[in-house]
Amino acid sequence: FLISANKALSSLQKKRKRKNDYDADANSSNKADESITATFCVLRKEQVEHQAAVQHIARALKCNQQDIGLAGIKDMQAITYQFCTLRSINIQRAERANHALTGKRIELSRFEEVYDFLLNRGNLIGNRFEVVLRNLKRIERMTSKTENGATVWKERTIPCVASHLDAMVKRVREFGFVNFYGEQRVGDAGHSSRVGVRSYDVGRAMLRQNFAQAIDLIMTGRSYGIYHPGDDEVKAREIWKTSGGNAKATLHAFPKSSSTMVRERDLMKGLVRYGDPLEAIQCVPRNVRMFWIHSYQSYVWNIVATERIKLWGLHAKIGDLYEVSSFEQDGTKSDNINVVEEPDAVSIYQVVLPLPGYNMKYPSNEIGALYNKILENDGVNLNEKCNIHEATAKGSYRKLIQKASNLKWEKVCECTSEGEDPVIDAVQLSFELESGCYATMLLRELMLTTMAREGKISAP
């Protein structure tokens, strides 16, 4: 954990109290929470998707999913720990839930009774990561000449030594990394013909208000070349395709386990009940619906960030946007977004790019025009707030370059020597990131690779 459970709880309660005091007249929901008793605990999950974990816990506790308070979404492909609040549930009931969670790779622990405090999205301060990298190799690039004199680049792997690892970690620690959204947010890297449907494909269809297409994309799913579902799931998706989108027939073919194809199951039930694509999508939990839209916004942000770095590198330019933080008398932090007029006076670590949405300020240089071009080509209009929640996107601002805190490494096994510079075969990295930042993007920068690298590298 970033800090101990007691210290974290105290810090979050103080933060929540300041906000409640400040917004007491404007936010009536805080008044409704004043008499609420909850259990504060730690949720551990291993290779369990966020929404599936929430559903398992709700069944184990026999409560509504809305009673489970979490500050953020953790990766599926990891062992993760996060703080959790259980509304109107006492400690004894929470402890008993672990019996029903046996075998689900989910556990609740470190229980404490709290009052007037519930976790919500947006409460997350940051994350601490511990990542083990094994079978480490360096990539060596070599050149050779063809018969006609052309230069050809080749790559091979060689042992990774401590001095090289030190230099790579120091570089990322000092300069940071491009604050891209990770694959967990936008979907697998690579061409759609290879990876199938990505989350942002679904979000784009929703923002076009083509909800029937969004459902079809969800039911088509990811490519079986990179995702290996069970036979029942393959059969259900095939029936959807061959039946021309018959929801009732598809639903009958679904896997028996209710923790499989969770979103798809909600959609099919919605179609059977209402017959309308929009109403079917509204049967999916709101945080999932918003995730698809956020995924498209993140996809656009990633494209723009790539072009911004290509154009001007790590220097602020006239027309960029930058963030200036200030603190109010009550201790709350506010961020003001300004336009760069004097580039030498602005650090690249202050430069932000907008996550596209309504009521947003965009750069006044070429990057602002790029946003318009991307959205226009995709047939998406985000300039105005739509009265359909599933077709509107609220924007925000995100730092272009991000730094990690307390980035360090240590070996996890005995190293073989190569002179005075030992060969490192496996290493544990530890670091802390602000909320919304992706460890995979730090690792991408550290290893100087791309998420879509084919991996055709010869052995030494």
GROMACS .gro file of C-alpha atoms in nm:
model
  460
    1PHE     CA    1   0.000   0.000   0.000
    2LEU     CA    2   0.102   0.361  -0.047
    3ILE     CA    3   0.030   0.419   0.322
    4SER     CA    4  -0.111   0.212   0.604
    5ALA     CA    5  -0.483   0.141   0.612
    6ASN     CA    6  -0.543   0.358   0.919
    7LYS     CA    7  -0.343   0.649   0.780
    8ALA     CA    8  -0.515   0.617   0.442
    9LEU     CA    9  -0.859   0.613   0.603
   10SER     CA   10  -0.776   0.920   0.811
   11SER     CA   11  -0.642   1.105   0.507
   12LEU     CA   12  -0.942   1.020   0.290
   13GLN     CA   13  -1.190   1.114   0.562
   14LYS     CA   14  -1.023   1.454   0.606
   15LYS     CA   15  -1.029   1.510   0.232
   16ARG     CA   16  -1.395   1.406   0.214
   17LYS     CA   17  -1.482   1.629   0.513
   18ARG     CA   18  -1.322   1.937   0.352
   19LYS     CA   19  -1.518   1.871   0.037
   20ASN     CA   20  -1.841   1.812   0.225
   21ASP     CA   21  -1.796   2.131   0.429
   22TYR     CA   22  -1.729   2.328   0.112
   23ASP     CA   23  -2.019   2.178  -0.082
   24ALA     CA   24  -2.270   2.133   0.201
   25ASP     CA   25  -2.531   2.359   0.050
   26ALA     CA   26  -2.478   2.251  -0.309
   27ASN     CA   27  -2.461   1.873  -0.268
   28SER     CA   28  -2.763   1.725  -0.095
   29SER     CA   29  -2.632   1.369  -0.136
   30ASN     CA   30  -2.371   1.436   0.131
   31LYS     CA   31  -2.649   1.510   0.378
   32ALA     CA   32  -2.806   1.176   0.297
   33ASP     CA   33  -2.477   1.000   0.377
   34GLU     CA   34  -2.435   1.155   0.724
   35SER     CA   35  -2.607   0.874   0.913
   36ILE     CA   36  -2.459   0.588   0.711
   37THR     CA   37  -2.253   0.318   0.880
   38ALA     CA   38  -2.015   0.118   0.662
   39THR     CA   39  -1.734  -0.134   0.679
   40PHE     CA   40  -1.397  -0.018   0.550
   41CYS     CA   41  -1.175  -0.303   0.427
   42VAL     CA   42  -0.913  -0.415   0.178
   43LEU     CA   43  -1.014  -0.600  -0.137
   44ARG     CA   44  -0.762  -0.844  -0.284
   45LYS     CA   45  -0.821  -0.999  -0.625
   46GLU     CA   46  -0.610  -1.206  -0.857
   47GLN     CA   47  -0.674  -1.215  -1.232
   48VAL     CA   48  -1.036  -1.113  -1.184
   49GLU     CA   49  -1.194  -0.841  -1.396
   50HIS     CA   50  -1.327  -0.542  -1.201
   51GLN     CA   51  -1.697  -0.576  -1.280
   52ALA     CA   52  -1.692  -0.953  -1.224
   53ALA     CA   53  -1.533  -0.894  -0.881
   54VAL     CA   54  -1.804  -0.644  -0.786
   55GLN     CA   55  -2.074  -0.890  -0.889
   56HIS     CA   56  -1.918  -1.174  -0.688
   57ILE     CA   57  -1.894  -0.954  -0.377
   58ALA     CA   58  -2.252  -0.832  -0.417
   59ARG     CA   59  -2.378  -1.191  -0.437
   60ALA     CA   60  -2.168  -1.297  -0.138
   61LEU     CA   61  -2.301  -1.007   0.071
   62LYS     CA   62  -2.654  -1.024  -0.076
   63CYS     CA   63  -2.642  -0.648  -0.140
   64ASN     CA   64  -2.667  -0.410  -0.435
   65GLN     CA   65  -2.358  -0.340  -0.641
   66GLN     CA   66  -2.404   0.030  -0.559
   67ASP     CA   67  -2.334  -0.051  -0.192
   68ILE     CA   68  -1.974  -0.147  -0.280
   69GLY     CA   69  -1.753   0.162  -0.284
   70LEU     CA   70  -1.424   0.155  -0.477
   71ALA     CA   71  -1.204   0.451  -0.570
   72GLY     CA   72  -1.079   0.307  -0.899
   73ILE     CA   73  -1.046   0.010  -1.135
   74LYS     CA   74  -0.748  -0.223  -1.095
   75ASP     CA   75  -0.591  -0.437  -1.365
   76MET     CA   76  -0.725  -0.785  -1.428
   77GLN     CA   77  -0.385  -0.936  -1.512
   78ALA     CA   78  -0.236  -0.878  -1.167
   79ILE     CA   79  -0.266  -0.939  -0.796
   80THR     CA   80  -0.420  -0.615  -0.675
   81TYR     CA   81  -0.512  -0.462  -0.340
   82GLN     CA   82  -0.744  -0.166  -0.294
   83PHE     CA   83  -0.952  -0.002  -0.022
   84CYS     CA   84  -1.324  -0.070  -0.026
   85THR     CA   85  -1.633   0.047   0.165
   86LEU     CA   86  -1.945  -0.163   0.216
   87ARG     CA   87  -2.251   0.052   0.279
   88SER     CA   88  -2.478  -0.052   0.569
   89ILE     CA   89  -2.291  -0.381   0.615
   90ASN     CA   90  -2.137  -0.473   0.951
   91ILE     CA   91  -1.798  -0.636   1.000
   92GLN     CA   92  -1.937  -0.980   1.089
   93ARG     CA   93  -2.140  -0.994   0.768
   94ALA     CA   94  -1.839  -0.879   0.563
   95GLU     CA   95  -1.617  -1.145   0.721
   96ARG     CA   96  -1.873  -1.418   0.643
   97ALA     CA   97  -1.873  -1.314   0.277
   98ASN     CA   98  -1.525  -1.463   0.237
   99HIS     CA   99  -1.676  -1.813   0.266
  100ALA     CA  100  -1.887  -1.748  -0.043
  101LEU     CA  101  -1.585  -1.594  -0.219
  102THR     CA  102  -1.369  -1.905  -0.169
  103GLY     CA  103  -1.234  -2.017  -0.506
  104LYS     CA  104  -1.319  -1.685  -0.673
  105ARG     CA  105  -0.965  -1.543  -0.616
  106ILE     CA  106  -1.123  -1.257  -0.420
  107GLU     CA  107  -1.072  -1.182  -0.051
  108LEU     CA  108  -1.183  -0.910   0.192
  109SER     CA  109  -0.966  -0.830   0.495
  110ARG     CA  110  -0.855  -0.568   0.751
  111PHE     CA  111  -1.208  -0.467   0.849
  112GLU     CA  112  -1.293  -0.145   1.030
  113GLU     CA  113  -1.626   0.021   1.104
  114VAL     CA  114  -1.660   0.376   0.970
  115TYR     CA  115  -1.925   0.646   0.982
  116ASP     CA  116  -2.023   0.914   0.729
  117PHE     CA  117  -1.764   0.784   0.481
  118LEU     CA  118  -1.808   0.601   0.151
  119LEU     CA  119  -1.551   0.554  -0.123
  120ASN     CA  120  -1.645   0.671  -0.473
  121ARG     CA  121  -1.477   0.705  -0.810
  122GLY     CA  122  -1.252   1.009  -0.794
  123ASN     CA  123  -1.124   0.946  -0.440
  124LEU     CA  124  -0.815   0.766  -0.570
  125ILE     CA  125  -0.488   0.948  -0.498
  126GLY     CA  126  -0.244   0.710  -0.661
  127ASN     CA  127  -0.117   0.353  -0.694
  128ARG     CA  128   0.194   0.172  -0.584
  129PHE     CA  129   0.326  -0.098  -0.815
  130GLU     CA  130   0.560  -0.391  -0.767
  131VAL     CA  131   0.638  -0.560  -1.099
  132VAL     CA  132   0.871  -0.854  -1.157
  133LEU     CA  133   1.038  -0.878  -1.498
  134ARG     CA  134   1.196  -1.214  -1.588
  135ASN     CA  135   1.420  -1.346  -1.864
  136LEU     CA  136   1.564  -1.000  -1.920
  137LYS     CA  137   1.757  -0.943  -2.242
  138ARG     CA  138   1.897  -0.640  -2.419
  139ILE     CA  139   1.822  -0.585  -2.784
  140GLU     CA  140   2.130  -0.516  -2.994
  141ARG     CA  141   2.085  -0.354  -3.333
  142MET     CA  142   2.329  -0.431  -3.613
  143THR     CA  143   2.361  -0.318  -3.970
  144SER     CA  144   2.456  -0.513  -4.277
  145LYS     CA  145   2.479  -0.440  -4.647
  146THR     CA  146   2.280  -0.610  -4.920
  147GLU     CA  147   2.426  -0.699  -5.257
  148ASN     CA  148   2.307  -0.368  -5.402
  149GLY     CA  149   2.466  -0.171  -5.119
  150ALA     CA  150   2.149  -0.095  -4.917
  151THR     CA  151   2.173  -0.084  -4.537
  152VAL     CA  152   1.963  -0.340  -4.350
  153TRP     CA  153   1.897  -0.327  -3.976
  154LYS     CA  154   1.890  -0.651  -3.779
  155GLU     CA  155   1.822  -0.714  -3.412
  156ARG     CA  156   1.938  -0.982  -3.171
  157THR     CA  157   1.918  -1.035  -2.796
  158ILE     CA  158   2.218  -1.020  -2.563
  159PRO     CA  159   2.244  -1.047  -2.181
  160CYS     CA  160   2.118  -0.751  -1.977
  161VAL     CA  161   2.382  -0.617  -1.740
  162ALA     CA  162   2.333  -0.409  -1.424
  163SER     CA  163   2.486  -0.092  -1.567
  164HIS     CA  164   2.242  -0.094  -1.859
  165LEU     CA  165   1.944  -0.146  -1.629
  166ASP     CA  166   2.068   0.133  -1.401
  167ALA     CA  167   2.094   0.371  -1.696
  168MET     CA  168   1.744   0.289  -1.823
  169VAL     CA  169   1.584   0.334  -1.480
  170LYS     CA  170   1.773   0.660  -1.423
  171ARG     CA  171   1.653   0.794  -1.759
  172VAL     CA  172   1.286   0.724  -1.682
  173ARG     CA  173   1.325   0.853  -1.326
  174GLU     CA  174   1.475   1.181  -1.450
  175PHE     CA  175   1.273   1.249  -1.766
  176GLY     CA  176   0.950   1.054  -1.711
  177PHE     CA  177   0.740   0.894  -1.984
  178VAL     CA  178   0.468   0.991  -2.231
  179ASN     CA  179   0.147   0.965  -2.031
  180PHE     CA  180  -0.038   0.742  -2.278
  181TYR     CA  181  -0.350   0.551  -2.182
  182GLY     CA  182  -0.271   0.179  -2.169
  183GLU     CA  183  -0.414  -0.117  -2.352
  184GLN     CA  184  -0.639  -0.181  -2.053
  185ARG     CA  185  -0.822   0.139  -2.148
  186VAL     CA  186  -0.821   0.150  -2.529
  187GLY     CA  187  -0.785  -0.216  -2.624
  188ASP     CA  188  -0.514  -0.437  -2.771
  189ALA     CA  189  -0.250  -0.278  -2.992
  190GLY     CA  190  -0.234  -0.376  -3.358
  191HIS     CA  191  -0.456  -0.373  -3.664
  192SER     CA  192  -0.822  -0.460  -3.613
  193SER     CA  193  -0.788  -0.754  -3.853
  194ARG     CA  194  -0.550  -0.913  -3.601
  195VAL     CA  195  -0.689  -0.807  -3.263
  196GLY     CA  196  -1.061  -0.777  -3.334
  197VAL     CA  197  -1.292  -0.527  -3.160
  198ARG     CA  198  -1.141  -0.279  -2.915
  199SER     CA  199  -1.315  -0.087  -2.639
  200TYR     CA  200  -1.279   0.240  -2.829
  201ASP     CA  201  -1.463   0.090  -3.129
  202VAL     CA  202  -1.765   0.042  -2.905
  203GLY     CA  203  -1.733   0.393  -2.759
  204ARG     CA  204  -1.710   0.550  -3.102
  205ALA     CA  205  -2.031   0.376  -3.213
  206MET     CA  206  -2.209   0.497  -2.899
  207LEU     CA  207  -2.097   0.857  -2.952
  208ARG     CA  208  -2.233   0.833  -3.308
  209GLN     CA  209  -2.560   0.721  -3.146
  210ASN     CA  210  -2.540   0.397  -3.341
  211PHE     CA  211  -2.629   0.173  -3.047
  212ALA     CA  212  -2.718  -0.129  -3.261
  213GLN     CA  213  -2.368  -0.125  -3.406
  214ALA     CA  214  -2.220  -0.088  -3.056
  215ILE     CA  215  -2.403  -0.404  -2.942
  216ASP     CA  216  -2.291  -0.593  -3.253
  217LEU     CA  217  -1.929  -0.493  -3.187
  218ILE     CA  218  -1.952  -0.610  -2.826
  219MET     CA  219  -2.098  -0.943  -2.937
  220THR     CA  220  -1.830  -0.983  -3.205
  221GLY     CA  221  -1.560  -0.942  -2.941
  222ARG     CA  222  -1.185  -0.973  -2.954
  223SER     CA  223  -0.991  -1.188  -3.199
  224TYR     CA  224  -0.955  -1.553  -3.103
  225GLY     CA  225  -0.593  -1.522  -3.212
  226ILE     CA  226  -0.508  -1.327  -2.893
  227TYR     CA  227  -0.801  -1.426  -2.673
  228HIS     CA  228  -0.894  -1.788  -2.608
  229PRO     CA  229  -1.253  -1.819  -2.482
  230GLY     CA  230  -1.432  -2.138  -2.388
  231ASP     CA  231  -1.641  -2.336  -2.639
  232ASP     CA  232  -1.970  -2.204  -2.495
  233GLU     CA  233  -1.864  -1.844  -2.547
  234VAL     CA  234  -1.753  -1.914  -2.904
  235LYS     CA  235  -2.089  -2.083  -2.972
  236ALA     CA  236  -2.289  -1.792  -2.827
  237ARG     CA  237  -2.105  -1.535  -3.038
  238GLU     CA  238  -2.147  -1.750  -3.349
  239ILE     CA  239  -2.523  -1.783  -3.290
  240TRP     CA  240  -2.549  -1.405  -3.258
  241LYS     CA  241  -2.375  -1.372  -3.594
  242THR     CA  242  -2.558  -1.647  -3.784
  243SER     CA  243  -2.903  -1.565  -3.642
  244GLY     CA  244  -2.885  -1.202  -3.754
  245GLY     CA  245  -2.874  -1.075  -3.398
  246ASN     CA  246  -3.142  -1.292  -3.235
  247ALA     CA  247  -3.098  -1.200  -2.867
  248LYS     CA  248  -3.321  -1.477  -2.727
  249ALA     CA  249  -3.144  -1.755  -2.918
  250THR     CA  250  -2.805  -1.610  -2.825
  251LEU     CA  251  -2.896  -1.585  -2.457
  252HIS     CA  252  -2.995  -1.953  -2.447
  253ALA     CA  253  -2.649  -2.044  -2.577
  254PHE     CA  254  -2.459  -1.844  -2.314
  255PRO     CA  255  -2.218  -2.025  -2.075
  256LYS     CA  256  -2.383  -2.145  -1.754
  257SER     CA  257  -2.143  -1.947  -1.536
  258SER     CA  258  -2.290  -1.603  -1.472
  259SER     CA  259  -1.939  -1.460  -1.427
  260THR     CA  260  -1.865  -1.525  -1.796
  261MET     CA  261  -1.971  -1.274  -2.066
  262VAL     CA  262  -2.114  -1.046  -1.796
  263ARG     CA  263  -2.172  -0.739  -2.016
  264GLU     CA  264  -2.297  -0.943  -2.309
  265ARG     CA  265  -2.548  -1.119  -2.086
  266ASP     CA  266  -2.686  -0.785  -1.964
  267LEU     CA  267  -2.719  -0.664  -2.324
  268MET     CA  268  -2.904  -0.975  -2.443
  269LYS     CA  269  -3.144  -0.960  -2.148
  270GLY     CA  270  -3.206  -0.594  -2.226
  271LEU     CA  271  -3.278  -0.666  -2.592
  272VAL     CA  272  -3.516  -0.949  -2.504
  273ARG     CA  273  -3.699  -0.729  -2.254
  274TYR     CA  274  -3.708  -0.394  -2.436
  275GLY     CA  275  -3.618  -0.462  -2.800
  276ASP     CA  276  -3.442  -0.125  -2.822
  277PRO     CA  277  -3.059  -0.108  -2.854
  278LEU     CA  278  -3.024   0.204  -2.638
  279GLU     CA  279  -3.239   0.062  -2.358
  280ALA     CA  280  -3.040  -0.263  -2.380
  281ILE     CA  281  -2.713  -0.074  -2.335
  282GLN     CA  282  -2.867   0.105  -2.037
  283CYS     CA  283  -2.904  -0.237  -1.872
  284VAL     CA  284  -2.525  -0.251  -1.844
  285PRO     CA  285  -2.385  -0.087  -1.526
  286ARG     CA  286  -2.321   0.283  -1.576
  287ASN     CA  287  -1.949   0.263  -1.503
  288VAL     CA  288  -1.912   0.007  -1.785
  289ARG     CA  289  -2.108   0.224  -2.030
  290MET     CA  290  -1.891   0.522  -1.943
  291PHE     CA  291  -1.578   0.308  -1.977
  292TRP     CA  292  -1.652   0.250  -2.347
  293ILE     CA  293  -1.694   0.623  -2.406
  294HIS     CA  294  -1.382   0.705  -2.205
  295SER     CA  295  -1.196   0.449  -2.411
  296TYR     CA  296  -1.269   0.639  -2.732
  297GLN     CA  297  -1.166   0.968  -2.570
  298SER     CA  298  -0.842   0.801  -2.458
  299TYR     CA  299  -0.778   0.666  -2.807
  300VAL     CA  300  -0.803   1.018  -2.950
  301TRP     CA  301  -0.577   1.150  -2.673
  302ASN     CA  302  -0.312   0.888  -2.753
  303ILE     CA  303  -0.311   0.980  -3.122
  304VAL     CA  304  -0.280   1.350  -3.046
  305ALA     CA  305  -0.005   1.294  -2.787
  306THR     CA  306   0.195   1.094  -3.042
  307GLU     CA  307   0.173   1.371  -3.300
  308ARG     CA  308   0.251   1.639  -3.040
  309ILE     CA  309   0.576   1.463  -2.944
  310LYS     CA  310   0.666   1.409  -3.311
  311LEU     CA  311   0.618   1.777  -3.389
  312TRP     CA  312   0.791   1.951  -3.099
  313GLY     CA  313   0.938   1.692  -2.866
  314LEU     CA  314   0.984   1.780  -2.500
  315HIS     CA  315   0.946   2.155  -2.532
  316ALA     CA  316   0.645   2.378  -2.469
  317LYS     CA  317   0.527   2.565  -2.780
  318ILE     CA  318   0.311   2.871  -2.833
  319GLY     CA  319  -0.055   2.766  -2.832
  320ASP     CA  320  -0.004   2.463  -2.605
  321LEU     CA  321  -0.213   2.433  -2.289
  322TYR     CA  322  -0.050   2.416  -1.948
  323GLU     CA  323  -0.166   2.363  -1.591
  324VAL     CA  324  -0.108   2.597  -1.299
  325SER     CA  325  -0.206   2.461  -0.957
  326SER     CA  326  -0.320   2.674  -0.666
  327PHE     CA  327  -0.458   2.602  -0.319
  328GLU     CA  328  -0.770   2.750  -0.166
  329GLN     CA  329  -0.798   2.866   0.196
  330ASP     CA  330  -0.969   2.541   0.292
  331GLY     CA  331  -0.674   2.342   0.157
  332THR     CA  332  -0.842   2.217  -0.161
  333LYS     CA  333  -0.638   2.218  -0.481
  334SER     CA  334  -0.759   2.383  -0.801
  335ASP     CA  335  -0.598   2.363  -1.144
  336ASN     CA  336  -0.615   2.646  -1.394
  337ILE     CA  337  -0.561   2.579  -1.763
  338ASN     CA  338  -0.379   2.852  -1.958
  339VAL     CA  339  -0.248   2.895  -2.312
  340VAL     CA  340   0.130   2.906  -2.358
  341GLU     CA  341   0.246   3.248  -2.475
  342GLU     CA  342   0.608   3.235  -2.358
  343PRO     CA  343   0.738   2.879  -2.412
  344ASP     CA  344   1.061   2.933  -2.219
  345ALA     CA  345   0.859   3.007  -1.905
  346VAL     CA  346   0.662   2.679  -1.916
  347SER     CA  347   0.799   2.333  -1.832
  348ILE     CA  348   0.701   2.035  -2.045
  349TYR     CA  349   0.578   1.877  -1.719
  350GLN     CA  350   0.310   2.147  -1.701
  351VAL     CA  351   0.184   2.090  -2.057
  352VAL     CA  352  -0.154   1.915  -2.077
  353LEU     CA  353  -0.367   1.780  -2.359
  354PRO     CA  354  -0.746   1.777  -2.337
  355LEU     CA  355  -0.940   1.455  -2.321
  356PRO     CA  356  -1.198   1.557  -2.583
  357GLY     CA  357  -1.545   1.644  -2.460
  358TYR     CA  358  -1.794   1.927  -2.428
  359ASN     CA  359  -1.698   2.265  -2.277
  360MET     CA  360  -1.326   2.200  -2.327
  361LYS     CA  361  -1.045   2.438  -2.419
  362TYR     CA  362  -0.819   2.312  -2.698
  363PRO     CA  363  -0.464   2.415  -2.802
  364SER     CA  364  -0.457   2.714  -3.037
  365ASN     CA  365  -0.180   2.564  -3.252
  366GLU     CA  366  -0.174   2.275  -3.500
  367ILE     CA  367  -0.268   2.028  -3.226
  368GLY     CA  368  -0.607   2.192  -3.178
  369ALA     CA  369  -0.679   2.146  -3.548
  370LEU     CA  370  -0.576   1.780  -3.522
  371TYR     CA  371  -0.851   1.714  -3.266
  372ASN     CA  372  -1.112   1.853  -3.506
  373LYS     CA  373  -0.977   1.644  -3.794
  374ILE     CA  374  -0.983   1.317  -3.598
  375LEU     CA  375  -1.334   1.369  -3.462
  376GLU     CA  376  -1.469   1.483  -3.798
  377ASN     CA  377  -1.321   1.179  -3.977
  378ASP     CA  378  -1.479   0.952  -3.714
  379GLY     CA  379  -1.817   1.121  -3.743
  380VAL     CA  380  -1.817   1.221  -3.377
  381ASN     CA  381  -1.931   1.557  -3.241
  382LEU     CA  382  -1.824   1.626  -2.884
  383ASN     CA  383  -1.861   2.004  -2.882
  384GLU     CA  384  -2.207   2.001  -2.724
  385LYS     CA  385  -2.354   1.802  -2.440
  386CYS     CA  386  -2.601   1.542  -2.569
  387ASN     CA  387  -2.924   1.471  -2.378
  388ILE     CA  388  -2.847   1.098  -2.413
  389HIS     CA  389  -2.591   1.008  -2.146
  390GLU     CA  390  -2.466   0.714  -2.352
  391ALA     CA  391  -2.377   0.948  -2.641
  392THR     CA  392  -2.206   1.232  -2.458
  393ALA     CA  393  -1.854   1.276  -2.326
  394LYS     CA  394  -1.729   1.497  -2.047
  395GLY     CA  395  -1.372   1.608  -2.105
  396SER     CA  396  -1.075   1.670  -1.877
  397TYR     CA  397  -0.707   1.757  -1.902
  398ARG     CA  398  -0.413   1.517  -1.879
  399LYS     CA  399  -0.041   1.577  -1.843
  400LEU     CA  400   0.156   1.502  -2.158
  401ILE     CA  401   0.463   1.381  -1.966
  402GLN     CA  402   0.441   1.205  -1.630
  403LYS     CA  403   0.700   1.107  -1.373
  404ALA     CA  404   0.696   0.817  -1.129
  405SER     CA  405   0.781   0.855  -0.762
  406ASN     CA  406   1.025   0.629  -0.577
  407LEU     CA  407   1.123   0.434  -0.889
  408LYS     CA  408   1.383   0.171  -0.802
  409TRP     CA  409   1.487  -0.183  -0.885
  410GLU     CA  410   1.638  -0.482  -0.712
  411LYS     CA  411   1.741  -0.826  -0.830
  412VAL     CA  412   1.514  -1.119  -0.739
  413CYS     CA  413   1.763  -1.401  -0.799
  414GLU     CA  414   2.135  -1.465  -0.806
  415CYS     CA  415   2.307  -1.288  -1.091
  416THR     CA  416   2.572  -1.433  -1.316
  417SER     CA  417   2.887  -1.226  -1.345
  418GLU     CA  418   3.030  -1.073  -1.657
  419GLY     CA  419   3.340  -0.894  -1.534
  420GLU     CA  420   3.249  -0.625  -1.284
  421ASP     CA  421   2.907  -0.577  -1.444
  422PRO     CA  422   2.674  -0.862  -1.336
  423VAL     CA  423   2.414  -1.003  -1.572
  424ILE     CA  424   2.060  -0.944  -1.449
  425ASP     CA  425   1.810  -1.219  -1.537
  426ALA     CA  426   1.515  -1.103  -1.326
  427VAL     CA  427   1.433  -0.779  -1.148
  428GLN     CA  428   1.161  -0.631  -0.928
  429LEU     CA  429   1.061  -0.275  -1.008
  430SER     CA  430   0.873  -0.066  -0.753
  431PHE     CA  431   0.726   0.279  -0.811
  432GLU     CA  432   0.426   0.502  -0.745
  433LEU     CA  433   0.204   0.677  -1.000
  434GLU     CA  434  -0.071   0.934  -0.974
  435SER     CA  435  -0.426   0.810  -1.033
  436GLY     CA  436  -0.507   0.755  -1.399
  437CYS     CA  437  -0.148   0.674  -1.501
  438TYR     CA  438  -0.053   0.336  -1.643
  439ALA     CA  439   0.237   0.121  -1.526
  440THR     CA  440   0.244  -0.048  -1.866
  441MET     CA  441   0.330   0.286  -2.025
  442LEU     CA  442   0.619   0.338  -1.784
  443LEU     CA  443   0.743  -0.012  -1.867
  444ARG     CA  444   0.705   0.062  -2.237
  445GLU     CA  445   0.933   0.363  -2.201
  446LEU     CA  446   1.177   0.177  -1.977
  447MET     CA  447   1.216  -0.106  -2.228
  448LEU     CA  448   1.208   0.122  -2.534
  449THR     CA  449   0.953  -0.085  -2.719
  450THR     CA  450   0.604  -0.057  -2.865
  451MET     CA  451   0.291  -0.240  -2.753
  452ALA     CA  452   0.249  -0.390  -3.104
  453ARG     CA  453   0.607  -0.516  -3.155
  454GLU     CA  454   0.601  -0.841  -3.350
  455GLY     CA  455   0.890  -0.986  -3.149
  456LYS     CA  456   1.083  -1.126  -3.447
  457ILE     CA  457   1.425  -1.099  -3.285
  458SER     CA  458   1.697  -1.357  -3.332
  459ALA     CA  459   1.877  -1.521  -3.042
  460PRO     CA  460   2.250  -1.453  -3.005
   0.00000   0.00000   0.00000
